[in-house]
PDB file of C-alpha atoms and ligand atoms in Angstrom:
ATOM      1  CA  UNK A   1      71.914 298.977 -25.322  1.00 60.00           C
ATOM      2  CA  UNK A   2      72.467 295.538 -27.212  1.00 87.00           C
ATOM      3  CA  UNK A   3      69.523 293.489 -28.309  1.00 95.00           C
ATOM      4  CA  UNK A   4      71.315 289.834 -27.084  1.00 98.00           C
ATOM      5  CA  UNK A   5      70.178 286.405 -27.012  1.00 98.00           C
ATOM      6  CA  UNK A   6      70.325 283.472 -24.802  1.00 98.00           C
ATOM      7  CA  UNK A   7      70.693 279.888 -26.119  1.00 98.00           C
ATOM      8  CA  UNK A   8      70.585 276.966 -23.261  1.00 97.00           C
ATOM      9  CA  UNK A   9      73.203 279.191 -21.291  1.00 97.00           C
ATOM     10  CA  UNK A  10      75.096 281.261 -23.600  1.00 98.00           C
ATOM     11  CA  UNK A  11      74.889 284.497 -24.172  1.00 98.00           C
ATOM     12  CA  UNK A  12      75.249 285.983 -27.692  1.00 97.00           C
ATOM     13  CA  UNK A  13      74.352 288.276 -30.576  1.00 97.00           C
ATOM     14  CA  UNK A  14      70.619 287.516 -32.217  1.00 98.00           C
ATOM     15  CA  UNK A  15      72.003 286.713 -35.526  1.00 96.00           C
ATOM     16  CA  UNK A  16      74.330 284.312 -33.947  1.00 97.00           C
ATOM     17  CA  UNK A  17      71.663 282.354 -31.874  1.00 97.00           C
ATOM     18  CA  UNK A  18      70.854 279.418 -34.250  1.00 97.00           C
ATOM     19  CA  UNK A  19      68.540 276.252 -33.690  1.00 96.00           C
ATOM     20  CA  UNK A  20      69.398 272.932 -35.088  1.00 98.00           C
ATOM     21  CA  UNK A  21      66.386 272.486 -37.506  1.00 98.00           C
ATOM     22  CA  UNK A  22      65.089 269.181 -36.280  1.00 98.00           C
ATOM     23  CA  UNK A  23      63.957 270.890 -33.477  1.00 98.00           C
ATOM     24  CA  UNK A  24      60.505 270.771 -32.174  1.00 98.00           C
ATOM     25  CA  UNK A  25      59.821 273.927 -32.067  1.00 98.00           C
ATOM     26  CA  UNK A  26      60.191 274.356 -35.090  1.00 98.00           C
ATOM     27  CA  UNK A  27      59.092 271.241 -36.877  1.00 98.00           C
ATOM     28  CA  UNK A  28      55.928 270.914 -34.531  1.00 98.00           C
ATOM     29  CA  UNK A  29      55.274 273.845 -32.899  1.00 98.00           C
ATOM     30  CA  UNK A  30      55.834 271.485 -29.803  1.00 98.00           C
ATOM     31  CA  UNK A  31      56.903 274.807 -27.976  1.00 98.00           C
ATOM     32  CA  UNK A  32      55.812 277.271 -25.432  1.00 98.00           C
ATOM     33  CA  UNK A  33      56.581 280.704 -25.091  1.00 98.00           C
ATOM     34  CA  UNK A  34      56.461 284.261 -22.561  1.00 98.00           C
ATOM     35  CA  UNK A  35      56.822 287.751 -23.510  1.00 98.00           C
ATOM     36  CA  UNK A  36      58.219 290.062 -20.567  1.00 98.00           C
ATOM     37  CA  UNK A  37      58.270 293.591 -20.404  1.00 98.00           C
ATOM     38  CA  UNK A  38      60.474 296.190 -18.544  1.00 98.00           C
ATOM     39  CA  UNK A  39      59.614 299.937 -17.747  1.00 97.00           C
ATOM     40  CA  UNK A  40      62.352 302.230 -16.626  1.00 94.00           C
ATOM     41  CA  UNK A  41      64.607 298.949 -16.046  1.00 94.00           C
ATOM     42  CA  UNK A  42      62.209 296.902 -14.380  1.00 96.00           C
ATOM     43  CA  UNK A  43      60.682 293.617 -15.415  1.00 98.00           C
ATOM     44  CA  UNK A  44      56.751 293.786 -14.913  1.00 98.00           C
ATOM     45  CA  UNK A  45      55.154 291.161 -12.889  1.00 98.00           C
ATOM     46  CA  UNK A  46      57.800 288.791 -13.637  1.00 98.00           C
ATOM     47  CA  UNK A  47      56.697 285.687 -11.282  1.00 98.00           C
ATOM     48  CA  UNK A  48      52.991 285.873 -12.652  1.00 98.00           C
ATOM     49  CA  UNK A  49      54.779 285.364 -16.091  1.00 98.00           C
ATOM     50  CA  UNK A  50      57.143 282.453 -14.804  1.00 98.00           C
ATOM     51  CA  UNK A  51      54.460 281.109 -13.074  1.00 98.00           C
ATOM     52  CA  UNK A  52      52.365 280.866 -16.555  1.00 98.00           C
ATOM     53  CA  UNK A  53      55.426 279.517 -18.611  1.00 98.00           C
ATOM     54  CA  UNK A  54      55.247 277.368 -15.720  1.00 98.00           C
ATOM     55  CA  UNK A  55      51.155 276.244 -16.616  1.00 98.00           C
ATOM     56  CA  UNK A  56      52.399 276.186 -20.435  1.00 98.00           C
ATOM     57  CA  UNK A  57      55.174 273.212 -20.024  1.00 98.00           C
ATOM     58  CA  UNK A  58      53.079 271.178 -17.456  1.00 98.00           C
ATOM     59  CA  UNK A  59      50.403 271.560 -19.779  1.00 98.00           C
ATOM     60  CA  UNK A  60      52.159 270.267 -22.532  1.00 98.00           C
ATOM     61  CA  UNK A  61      53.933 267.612 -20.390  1.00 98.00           C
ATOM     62  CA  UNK A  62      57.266 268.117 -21.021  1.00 97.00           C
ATOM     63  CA  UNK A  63      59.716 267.189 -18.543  1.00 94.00           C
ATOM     64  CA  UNK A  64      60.465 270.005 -15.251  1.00 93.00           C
ATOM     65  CA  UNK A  65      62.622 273.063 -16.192  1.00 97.00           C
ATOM     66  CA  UNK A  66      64.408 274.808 -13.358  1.00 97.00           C
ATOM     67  CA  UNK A  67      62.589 277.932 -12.464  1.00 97.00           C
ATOM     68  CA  UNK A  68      65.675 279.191 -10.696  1.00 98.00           C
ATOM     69  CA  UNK A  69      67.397 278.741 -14.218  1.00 97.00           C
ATOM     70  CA  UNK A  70      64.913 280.732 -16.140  1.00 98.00           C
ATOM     71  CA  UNK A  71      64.553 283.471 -13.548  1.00 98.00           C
ATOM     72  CA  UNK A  72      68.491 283.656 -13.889  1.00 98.00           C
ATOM     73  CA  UNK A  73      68.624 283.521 -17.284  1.00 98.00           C
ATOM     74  CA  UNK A  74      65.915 286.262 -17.547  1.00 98.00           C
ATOM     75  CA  UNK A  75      67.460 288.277 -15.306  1.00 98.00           C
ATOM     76  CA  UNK A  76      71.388 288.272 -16.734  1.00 98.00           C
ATOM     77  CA  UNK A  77      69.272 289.303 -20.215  1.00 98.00           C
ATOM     78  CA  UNK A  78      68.158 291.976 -18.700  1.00 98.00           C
ATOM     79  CA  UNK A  79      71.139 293.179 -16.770  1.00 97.00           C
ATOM     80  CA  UNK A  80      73.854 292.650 -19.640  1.00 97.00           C
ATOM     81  CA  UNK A  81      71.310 294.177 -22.272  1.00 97.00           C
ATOM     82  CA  UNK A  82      70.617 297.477 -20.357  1.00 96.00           C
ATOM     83  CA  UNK A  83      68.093 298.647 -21.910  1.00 97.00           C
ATOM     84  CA  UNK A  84      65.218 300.248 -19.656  1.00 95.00           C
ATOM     85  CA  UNK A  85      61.878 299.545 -21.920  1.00 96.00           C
ATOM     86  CA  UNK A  86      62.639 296.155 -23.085  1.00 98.00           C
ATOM     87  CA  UNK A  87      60.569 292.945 -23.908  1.00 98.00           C
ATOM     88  CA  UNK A  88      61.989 289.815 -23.501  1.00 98.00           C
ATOM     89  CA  UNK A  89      60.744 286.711 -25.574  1.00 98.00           C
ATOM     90  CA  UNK A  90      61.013 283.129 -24.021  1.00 98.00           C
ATOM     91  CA  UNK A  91      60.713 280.174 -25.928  1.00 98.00           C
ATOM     92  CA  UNK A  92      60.848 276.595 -24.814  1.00 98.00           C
ATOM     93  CA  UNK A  93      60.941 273.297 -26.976  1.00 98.00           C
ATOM     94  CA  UNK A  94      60.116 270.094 -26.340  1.00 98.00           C
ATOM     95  CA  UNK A  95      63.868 269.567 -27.630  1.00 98.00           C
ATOM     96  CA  UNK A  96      65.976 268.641 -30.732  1.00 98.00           C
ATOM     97  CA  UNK A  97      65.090 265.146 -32.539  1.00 98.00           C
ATOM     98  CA  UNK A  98      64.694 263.213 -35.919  1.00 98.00           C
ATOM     99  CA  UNK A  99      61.168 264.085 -36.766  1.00 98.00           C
ATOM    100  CA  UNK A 100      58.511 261.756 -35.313  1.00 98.00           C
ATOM    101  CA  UNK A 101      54.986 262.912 -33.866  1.00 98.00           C
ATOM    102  CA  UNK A 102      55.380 260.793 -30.220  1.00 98.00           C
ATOM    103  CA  UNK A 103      57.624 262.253 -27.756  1.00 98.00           C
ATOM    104  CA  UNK A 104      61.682 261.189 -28.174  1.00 98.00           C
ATOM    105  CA  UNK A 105      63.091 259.924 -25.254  1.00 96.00           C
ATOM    106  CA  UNK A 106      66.216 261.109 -24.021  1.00 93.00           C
ATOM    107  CA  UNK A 107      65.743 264.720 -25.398  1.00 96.00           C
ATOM    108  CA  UNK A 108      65.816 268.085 -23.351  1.00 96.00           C
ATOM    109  CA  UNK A 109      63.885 271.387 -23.355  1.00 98.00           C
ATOM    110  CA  UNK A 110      66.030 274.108 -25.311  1.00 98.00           C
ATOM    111  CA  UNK A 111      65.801 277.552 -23.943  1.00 98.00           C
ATOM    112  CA  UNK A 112      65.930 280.691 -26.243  1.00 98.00           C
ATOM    113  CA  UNK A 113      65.410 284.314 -25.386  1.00 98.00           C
ATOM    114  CA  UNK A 114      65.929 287.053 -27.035  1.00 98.00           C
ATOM    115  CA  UNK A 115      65.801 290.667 -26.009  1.00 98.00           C
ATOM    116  CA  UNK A 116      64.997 293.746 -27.798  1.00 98.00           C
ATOM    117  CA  UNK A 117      63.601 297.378 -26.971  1.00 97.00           C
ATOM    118  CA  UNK A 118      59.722 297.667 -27.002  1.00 97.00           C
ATOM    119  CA  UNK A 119      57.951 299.419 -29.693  1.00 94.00           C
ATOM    120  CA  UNK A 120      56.212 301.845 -28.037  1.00 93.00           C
ATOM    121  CA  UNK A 121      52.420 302.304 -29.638  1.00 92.00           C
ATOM    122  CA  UNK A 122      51.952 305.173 -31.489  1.00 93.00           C
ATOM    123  CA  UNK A 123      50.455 308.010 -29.405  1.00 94.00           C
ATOM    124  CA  UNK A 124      47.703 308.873 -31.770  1.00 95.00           C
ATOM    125  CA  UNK A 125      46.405 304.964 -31.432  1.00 95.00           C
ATOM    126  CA  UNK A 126      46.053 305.735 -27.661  1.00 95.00           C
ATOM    127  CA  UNK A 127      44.766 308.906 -27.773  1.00 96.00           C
ATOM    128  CA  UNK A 128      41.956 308.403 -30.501  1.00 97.00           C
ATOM    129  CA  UNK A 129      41.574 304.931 -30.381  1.00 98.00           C
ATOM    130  CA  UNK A 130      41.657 302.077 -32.726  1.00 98.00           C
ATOM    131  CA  UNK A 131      39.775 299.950 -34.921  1.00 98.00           C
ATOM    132  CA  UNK A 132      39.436 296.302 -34.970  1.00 98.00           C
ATOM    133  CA  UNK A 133      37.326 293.451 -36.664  1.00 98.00           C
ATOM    134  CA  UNK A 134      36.044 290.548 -35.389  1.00 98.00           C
ATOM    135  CA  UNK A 135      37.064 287.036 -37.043  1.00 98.00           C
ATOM    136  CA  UNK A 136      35.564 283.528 -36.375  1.00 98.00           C
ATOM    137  CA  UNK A 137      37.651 281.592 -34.163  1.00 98.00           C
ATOM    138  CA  UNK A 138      39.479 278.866 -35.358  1.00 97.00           C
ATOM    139  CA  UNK A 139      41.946 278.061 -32.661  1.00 98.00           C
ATOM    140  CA  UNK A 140      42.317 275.018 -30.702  1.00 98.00           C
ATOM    141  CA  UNK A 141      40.799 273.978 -27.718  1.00 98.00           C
ATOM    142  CA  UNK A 142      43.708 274.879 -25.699  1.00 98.00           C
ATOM    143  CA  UNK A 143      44.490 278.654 -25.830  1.00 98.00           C
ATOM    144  CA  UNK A 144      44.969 278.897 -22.419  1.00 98.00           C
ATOM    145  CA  UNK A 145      48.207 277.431 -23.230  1.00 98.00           C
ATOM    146  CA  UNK A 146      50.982 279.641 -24.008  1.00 98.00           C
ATOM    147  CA  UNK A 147      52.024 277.770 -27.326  1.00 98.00           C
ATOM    148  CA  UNK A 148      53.965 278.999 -30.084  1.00 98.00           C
ATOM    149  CA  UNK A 149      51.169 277.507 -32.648  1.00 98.00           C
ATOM    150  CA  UNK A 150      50.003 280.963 -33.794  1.00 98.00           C
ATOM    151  CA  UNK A 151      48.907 280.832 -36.959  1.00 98.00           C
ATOM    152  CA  UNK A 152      45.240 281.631 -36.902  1.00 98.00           C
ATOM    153  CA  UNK A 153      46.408 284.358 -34.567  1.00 98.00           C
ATOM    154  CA  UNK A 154      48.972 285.582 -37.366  1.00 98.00           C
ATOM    155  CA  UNK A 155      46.186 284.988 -40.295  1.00 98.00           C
ATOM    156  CA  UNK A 156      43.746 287.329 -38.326  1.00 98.00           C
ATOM    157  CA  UNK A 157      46.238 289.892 -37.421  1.00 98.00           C
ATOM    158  CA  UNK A 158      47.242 290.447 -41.024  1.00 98.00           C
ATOM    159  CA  UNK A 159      43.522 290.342 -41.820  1.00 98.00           C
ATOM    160  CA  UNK A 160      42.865 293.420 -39.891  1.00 98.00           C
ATOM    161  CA  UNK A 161      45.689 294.957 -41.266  1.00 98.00           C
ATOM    162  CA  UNK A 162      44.292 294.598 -44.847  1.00 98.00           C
ATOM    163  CA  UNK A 163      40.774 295.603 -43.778  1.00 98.00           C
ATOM    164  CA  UNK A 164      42.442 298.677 -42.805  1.00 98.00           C
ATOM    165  CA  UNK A 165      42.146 298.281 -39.021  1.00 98.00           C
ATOM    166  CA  UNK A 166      44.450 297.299 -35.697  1.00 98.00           C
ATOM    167  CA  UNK A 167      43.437 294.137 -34.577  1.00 98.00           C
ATOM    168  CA  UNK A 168      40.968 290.985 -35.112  1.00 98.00           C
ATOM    169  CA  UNK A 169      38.993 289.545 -32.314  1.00 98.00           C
ATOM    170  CA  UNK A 170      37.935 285.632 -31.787  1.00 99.00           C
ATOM    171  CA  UNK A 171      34.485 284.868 -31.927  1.00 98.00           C
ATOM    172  CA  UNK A 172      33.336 281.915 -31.596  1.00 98.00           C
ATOM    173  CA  UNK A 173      30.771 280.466 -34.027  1.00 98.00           C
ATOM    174  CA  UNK A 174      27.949 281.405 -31.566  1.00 98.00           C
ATOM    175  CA  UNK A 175      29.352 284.900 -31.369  1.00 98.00           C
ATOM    176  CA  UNK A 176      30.704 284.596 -27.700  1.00 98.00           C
ATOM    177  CA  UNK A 177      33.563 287.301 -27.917  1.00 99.00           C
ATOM    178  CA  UNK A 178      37.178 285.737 -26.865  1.00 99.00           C
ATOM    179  CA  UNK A 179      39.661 287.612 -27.482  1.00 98.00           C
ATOM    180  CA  UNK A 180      42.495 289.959 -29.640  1.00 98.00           C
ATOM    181  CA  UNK A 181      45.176 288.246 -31.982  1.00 98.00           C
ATOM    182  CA  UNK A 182      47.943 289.026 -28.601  1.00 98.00           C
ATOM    183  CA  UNK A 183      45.248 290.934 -26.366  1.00 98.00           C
ATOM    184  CA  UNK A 184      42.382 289.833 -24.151  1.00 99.00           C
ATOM    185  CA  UNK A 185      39.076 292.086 -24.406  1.00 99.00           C
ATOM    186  CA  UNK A 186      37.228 294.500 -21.837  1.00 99.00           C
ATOM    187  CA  UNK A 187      33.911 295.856 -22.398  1.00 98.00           C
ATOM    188  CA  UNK A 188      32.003 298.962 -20.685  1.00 98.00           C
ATOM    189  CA  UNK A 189      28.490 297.913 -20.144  1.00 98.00           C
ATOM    190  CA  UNK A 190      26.095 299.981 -17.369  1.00 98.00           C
ATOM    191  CA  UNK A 191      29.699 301.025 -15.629  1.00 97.00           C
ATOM    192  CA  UNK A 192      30.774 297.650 -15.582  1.00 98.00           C
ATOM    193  CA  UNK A 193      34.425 296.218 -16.610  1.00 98.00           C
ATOM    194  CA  UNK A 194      33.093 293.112 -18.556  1.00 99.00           C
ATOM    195  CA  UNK A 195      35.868 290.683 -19.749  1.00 98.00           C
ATOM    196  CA  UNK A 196      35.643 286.350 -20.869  1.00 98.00           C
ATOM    197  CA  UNK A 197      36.254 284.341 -17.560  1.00 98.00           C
ATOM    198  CA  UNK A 198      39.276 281.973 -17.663  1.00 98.00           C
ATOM    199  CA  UNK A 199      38.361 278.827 -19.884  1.00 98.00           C
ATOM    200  CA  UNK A 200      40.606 276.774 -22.249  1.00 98.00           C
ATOM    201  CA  UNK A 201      39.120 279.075 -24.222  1.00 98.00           C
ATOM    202  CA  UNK A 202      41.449 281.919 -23.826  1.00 98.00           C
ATOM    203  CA  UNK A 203      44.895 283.069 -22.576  1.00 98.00           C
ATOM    204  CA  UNK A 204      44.941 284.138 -18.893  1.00 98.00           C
ATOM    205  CA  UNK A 205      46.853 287.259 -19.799  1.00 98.00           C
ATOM    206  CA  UNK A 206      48.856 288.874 -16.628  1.00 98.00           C
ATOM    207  CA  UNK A 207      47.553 292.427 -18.067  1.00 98.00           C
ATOM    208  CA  UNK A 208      44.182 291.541 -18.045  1.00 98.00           C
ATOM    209  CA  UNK A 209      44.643 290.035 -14.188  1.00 98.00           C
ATOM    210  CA  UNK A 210      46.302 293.136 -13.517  1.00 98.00           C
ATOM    211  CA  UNK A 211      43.324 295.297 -14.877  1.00 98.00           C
ATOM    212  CA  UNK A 212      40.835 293.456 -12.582  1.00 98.00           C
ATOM    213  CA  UNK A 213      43.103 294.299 -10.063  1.00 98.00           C
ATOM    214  CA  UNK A 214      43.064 297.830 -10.348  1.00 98.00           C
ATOM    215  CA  UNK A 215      39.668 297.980 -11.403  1.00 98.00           C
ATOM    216  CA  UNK A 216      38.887 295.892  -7.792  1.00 98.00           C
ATOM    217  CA  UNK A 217      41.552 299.304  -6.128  1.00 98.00           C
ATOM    218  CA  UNK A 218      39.636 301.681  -7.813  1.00 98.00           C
ATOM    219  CA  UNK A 219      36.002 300.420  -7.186  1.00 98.00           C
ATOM    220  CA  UNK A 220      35.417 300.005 -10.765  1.00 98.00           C
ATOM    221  CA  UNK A 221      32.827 297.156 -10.992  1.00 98.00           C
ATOM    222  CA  UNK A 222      34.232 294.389 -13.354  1.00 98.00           C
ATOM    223  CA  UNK A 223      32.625 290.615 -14.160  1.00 98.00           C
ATOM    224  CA  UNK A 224      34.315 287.845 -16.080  1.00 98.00           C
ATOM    225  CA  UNK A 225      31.456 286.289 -17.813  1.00 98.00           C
ATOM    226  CA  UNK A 226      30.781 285.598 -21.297  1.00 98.00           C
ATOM    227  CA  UNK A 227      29.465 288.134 -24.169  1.00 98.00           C
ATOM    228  CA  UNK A 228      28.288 288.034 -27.081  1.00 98.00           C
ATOM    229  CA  UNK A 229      28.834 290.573 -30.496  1.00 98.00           C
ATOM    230  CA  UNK A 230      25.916 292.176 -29.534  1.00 98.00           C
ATOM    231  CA  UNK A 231      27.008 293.761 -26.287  1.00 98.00           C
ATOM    232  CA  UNK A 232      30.627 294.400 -27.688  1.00 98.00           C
ATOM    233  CA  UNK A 233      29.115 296.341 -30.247  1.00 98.00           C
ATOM    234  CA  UNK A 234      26.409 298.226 -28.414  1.00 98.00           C
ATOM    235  CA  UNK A 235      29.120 298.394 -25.185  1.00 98.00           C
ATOM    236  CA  UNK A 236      30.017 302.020 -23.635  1.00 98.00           C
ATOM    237  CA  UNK A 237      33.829 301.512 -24.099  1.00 98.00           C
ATOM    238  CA  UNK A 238      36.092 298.892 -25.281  1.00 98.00           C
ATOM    239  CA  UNK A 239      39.896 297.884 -25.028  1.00 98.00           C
ATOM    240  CA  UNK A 240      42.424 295.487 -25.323  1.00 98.00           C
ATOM    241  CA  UNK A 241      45.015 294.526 -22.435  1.00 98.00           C
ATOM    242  CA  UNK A 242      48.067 293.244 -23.661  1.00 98.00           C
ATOM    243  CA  UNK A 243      51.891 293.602 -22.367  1.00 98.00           C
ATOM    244  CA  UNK A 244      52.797 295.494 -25.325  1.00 97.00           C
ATOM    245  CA  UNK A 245      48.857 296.780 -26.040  1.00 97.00           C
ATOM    246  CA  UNK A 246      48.822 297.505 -22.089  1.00 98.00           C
ATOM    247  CA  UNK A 247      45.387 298.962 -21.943  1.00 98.00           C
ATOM    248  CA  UNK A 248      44.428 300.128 -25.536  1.00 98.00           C
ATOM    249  CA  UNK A 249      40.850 301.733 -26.539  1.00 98.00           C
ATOM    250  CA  UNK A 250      38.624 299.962 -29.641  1.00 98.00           C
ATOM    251  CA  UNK A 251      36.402 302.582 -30.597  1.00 98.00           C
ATOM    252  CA  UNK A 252      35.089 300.395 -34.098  1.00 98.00           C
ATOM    253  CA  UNK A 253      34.673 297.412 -34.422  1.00 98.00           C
ATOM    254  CA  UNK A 254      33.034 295.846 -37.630  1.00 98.00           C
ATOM    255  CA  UNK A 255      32.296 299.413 -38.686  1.00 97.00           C
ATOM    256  CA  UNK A 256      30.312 299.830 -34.762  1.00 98.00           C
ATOM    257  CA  UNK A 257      30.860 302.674 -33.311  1.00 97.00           C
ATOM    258  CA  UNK A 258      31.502 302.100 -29.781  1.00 97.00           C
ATOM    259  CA  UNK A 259      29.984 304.731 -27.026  1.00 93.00           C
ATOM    260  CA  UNK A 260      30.867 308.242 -29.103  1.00 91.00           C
ATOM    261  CA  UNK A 261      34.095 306.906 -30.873  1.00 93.00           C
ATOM    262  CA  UNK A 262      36.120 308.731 -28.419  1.00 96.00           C
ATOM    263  CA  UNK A 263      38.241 307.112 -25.693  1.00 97.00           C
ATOM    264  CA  UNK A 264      35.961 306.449 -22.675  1.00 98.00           C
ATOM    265  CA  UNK A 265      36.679 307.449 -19.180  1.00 98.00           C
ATOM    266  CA  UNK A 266      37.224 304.313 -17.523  1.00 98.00           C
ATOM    267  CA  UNK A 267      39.236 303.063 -20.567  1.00 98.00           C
ATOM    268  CA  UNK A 268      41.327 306.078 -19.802  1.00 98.00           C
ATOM    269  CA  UNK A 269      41.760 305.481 -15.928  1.00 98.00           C
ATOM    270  CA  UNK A 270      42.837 301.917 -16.232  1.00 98.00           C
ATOM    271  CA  UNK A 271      45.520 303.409 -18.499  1.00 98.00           C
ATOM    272  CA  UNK A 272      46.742 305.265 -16.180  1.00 98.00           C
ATOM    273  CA  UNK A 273      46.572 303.373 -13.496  1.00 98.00           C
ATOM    274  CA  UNK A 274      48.436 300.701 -15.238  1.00 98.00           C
ATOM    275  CA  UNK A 275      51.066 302.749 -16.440  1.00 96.00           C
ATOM    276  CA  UNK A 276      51.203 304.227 -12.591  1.00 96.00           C
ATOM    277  CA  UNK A 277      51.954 300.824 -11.335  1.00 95.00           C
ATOM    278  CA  UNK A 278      54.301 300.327 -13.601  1.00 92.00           C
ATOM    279  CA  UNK A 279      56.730 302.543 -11.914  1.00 84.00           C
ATOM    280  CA  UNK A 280      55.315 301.965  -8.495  1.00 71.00           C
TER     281      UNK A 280
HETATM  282  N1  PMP B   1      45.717 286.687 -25.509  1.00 79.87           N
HETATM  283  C1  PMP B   1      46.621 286.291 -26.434  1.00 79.87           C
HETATM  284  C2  PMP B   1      46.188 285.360 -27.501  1.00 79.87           C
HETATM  285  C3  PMP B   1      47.952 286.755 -26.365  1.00 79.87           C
HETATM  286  O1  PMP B   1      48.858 286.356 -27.271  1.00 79.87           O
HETATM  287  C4  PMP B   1      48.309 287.678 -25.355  1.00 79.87           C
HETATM  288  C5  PMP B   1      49.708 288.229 -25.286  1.00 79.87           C
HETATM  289  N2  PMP B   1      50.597 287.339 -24.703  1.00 79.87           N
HETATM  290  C6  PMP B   1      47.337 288.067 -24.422  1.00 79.87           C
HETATM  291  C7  PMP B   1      46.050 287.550 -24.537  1.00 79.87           C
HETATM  292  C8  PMP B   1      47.649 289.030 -23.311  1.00 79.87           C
HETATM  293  O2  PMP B   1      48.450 288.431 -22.347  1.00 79.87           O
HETATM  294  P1  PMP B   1      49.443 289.301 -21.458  1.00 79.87           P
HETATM  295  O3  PMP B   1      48.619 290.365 -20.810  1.00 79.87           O
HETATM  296  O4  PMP B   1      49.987 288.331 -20.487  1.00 79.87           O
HETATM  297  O5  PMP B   1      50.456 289.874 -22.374  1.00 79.87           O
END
């Protein structure tokens, strides 16, 4: 069960996979990324997350890279790392360049991966819940762009973890709830699966498409429309969809108690579902 990497066509150990350090990526954050998970040795929903890298690089103009290549790439990972629960971490650059803000001419994309088993959540997080804050948003206008420009993401993850709690949530500075650090957001309200609709605003995540999916199988009402704190705190149930998170219960947030504190029901059955079609 190696953890491998991939660097523009090879294949290699991760401590071997090195980038020259005028790239992009890592000067300007001029980069876009994808994080792909397996269960029981099979990538989940691995077009949707192609088709969003996809979204990512068009969005940030650079020039065409060859699906076909990055679905092969992916998928020799995958088969020479062998390992069943794996995530695998794309990143594109813009490419390698003496450091100037306009695009170079002449440069091209540069393709890492990496692969590596999942961390699975700890069971007592899923079964009892976890806590989160909430944290003004300061992100740019463009989060529905897969960029590697995390910072406020990473400042508000670490945050939470000194406040004692799982995650942070975006709000923005009229109190519209966005979304988690790597997560989008659900509410319970009345019965119904509340989540943000798609706007710059956030990342289309591919869990929380899948989760108004299932939600749609399973006659679960849901509505993408905005929020505010209010409802989030005074909400039935809430969770976080993720690829890693998957669907994870918030039973505090901001000291809130949400519903009784416990997992909810329909928290509970999207779960399950979830993890169901994962080895559909
Ligand atoms: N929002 C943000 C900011 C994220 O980083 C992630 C994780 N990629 C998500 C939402 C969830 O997206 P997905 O379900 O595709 O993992």
């Amino acid at each position: 069960m190696p953890e491998l990497a991939y660097l523009n066509g090879e294949f290699l150990p991760i401590d071997k996979a090195l980038v020259p350090i005028e790239d992009r990526g890592y000067q300007f954050g001029d980069a876009v990324y994808e994080f792909i998970a397996s269960y029981n040795g099979r990538l989940f929903y691995l077009e949707e997350h192609l088709d969003r890298l996809d979204r990512s690089l068009k969005g940030l103009s650079f020039p065409p890279v060859s699906r076909e290549t990055l679905r092969k790439a992916v998928l020799t990972l995958f088969e020479k790392a062998e390992i069943q629960r794996a995530g695998i971490y794309i990143q594109i650059s813009r490419g390698v360049s003496p450091r100037n803000h306009a695009f170079p001419d002449g440069v091209h994309p540069q393709i890492v991966m990496t692969i590596r088993e999942i961390e699975e959540k700890p069971p007592e997080l899923r079964k009892n819940g976890a806590a989160a804050i909430t944290v003004e948003d300061i992100r740019w206008g463009r989060c529905d762009l897969k960029t590697v420009q995390l910072l406020p993401n990473v400042l508000a993850k670490q945050k939470a973890l000194a406040a004692g709690v799982f995650d942070a949530i975006f709000v923005s500075p009229e109190g519209v709830v966005r979304e988690g650090t790597s997560s989008n957001i659900c509410i319970v309200a009345d019965g119904v699966v509340i989540t943000h609709p798609l706007t710059p605003q956030i990342l289309p995540g591919i869990t929380r498409m899948v989760v108004i999916d299932l939600c749609r199988e399973l006659n679960i009402p849901v509505s993408e429309r905005f929020f505010k704190t209010d409802a989030l705190y005074g909400s039935e149930e809430a969770f976080l969809t993720g690829t890693v998170t998957e669907v994870l219960p918030i039973v505090t947030i901001d000291g809130h108690r949400i519903g009784d504190s416990q997992v909810g029901p329909v928290t509970t059955r999207l779960f399950e579902a979830l993890r169901q079609r994962s080895v559909a």
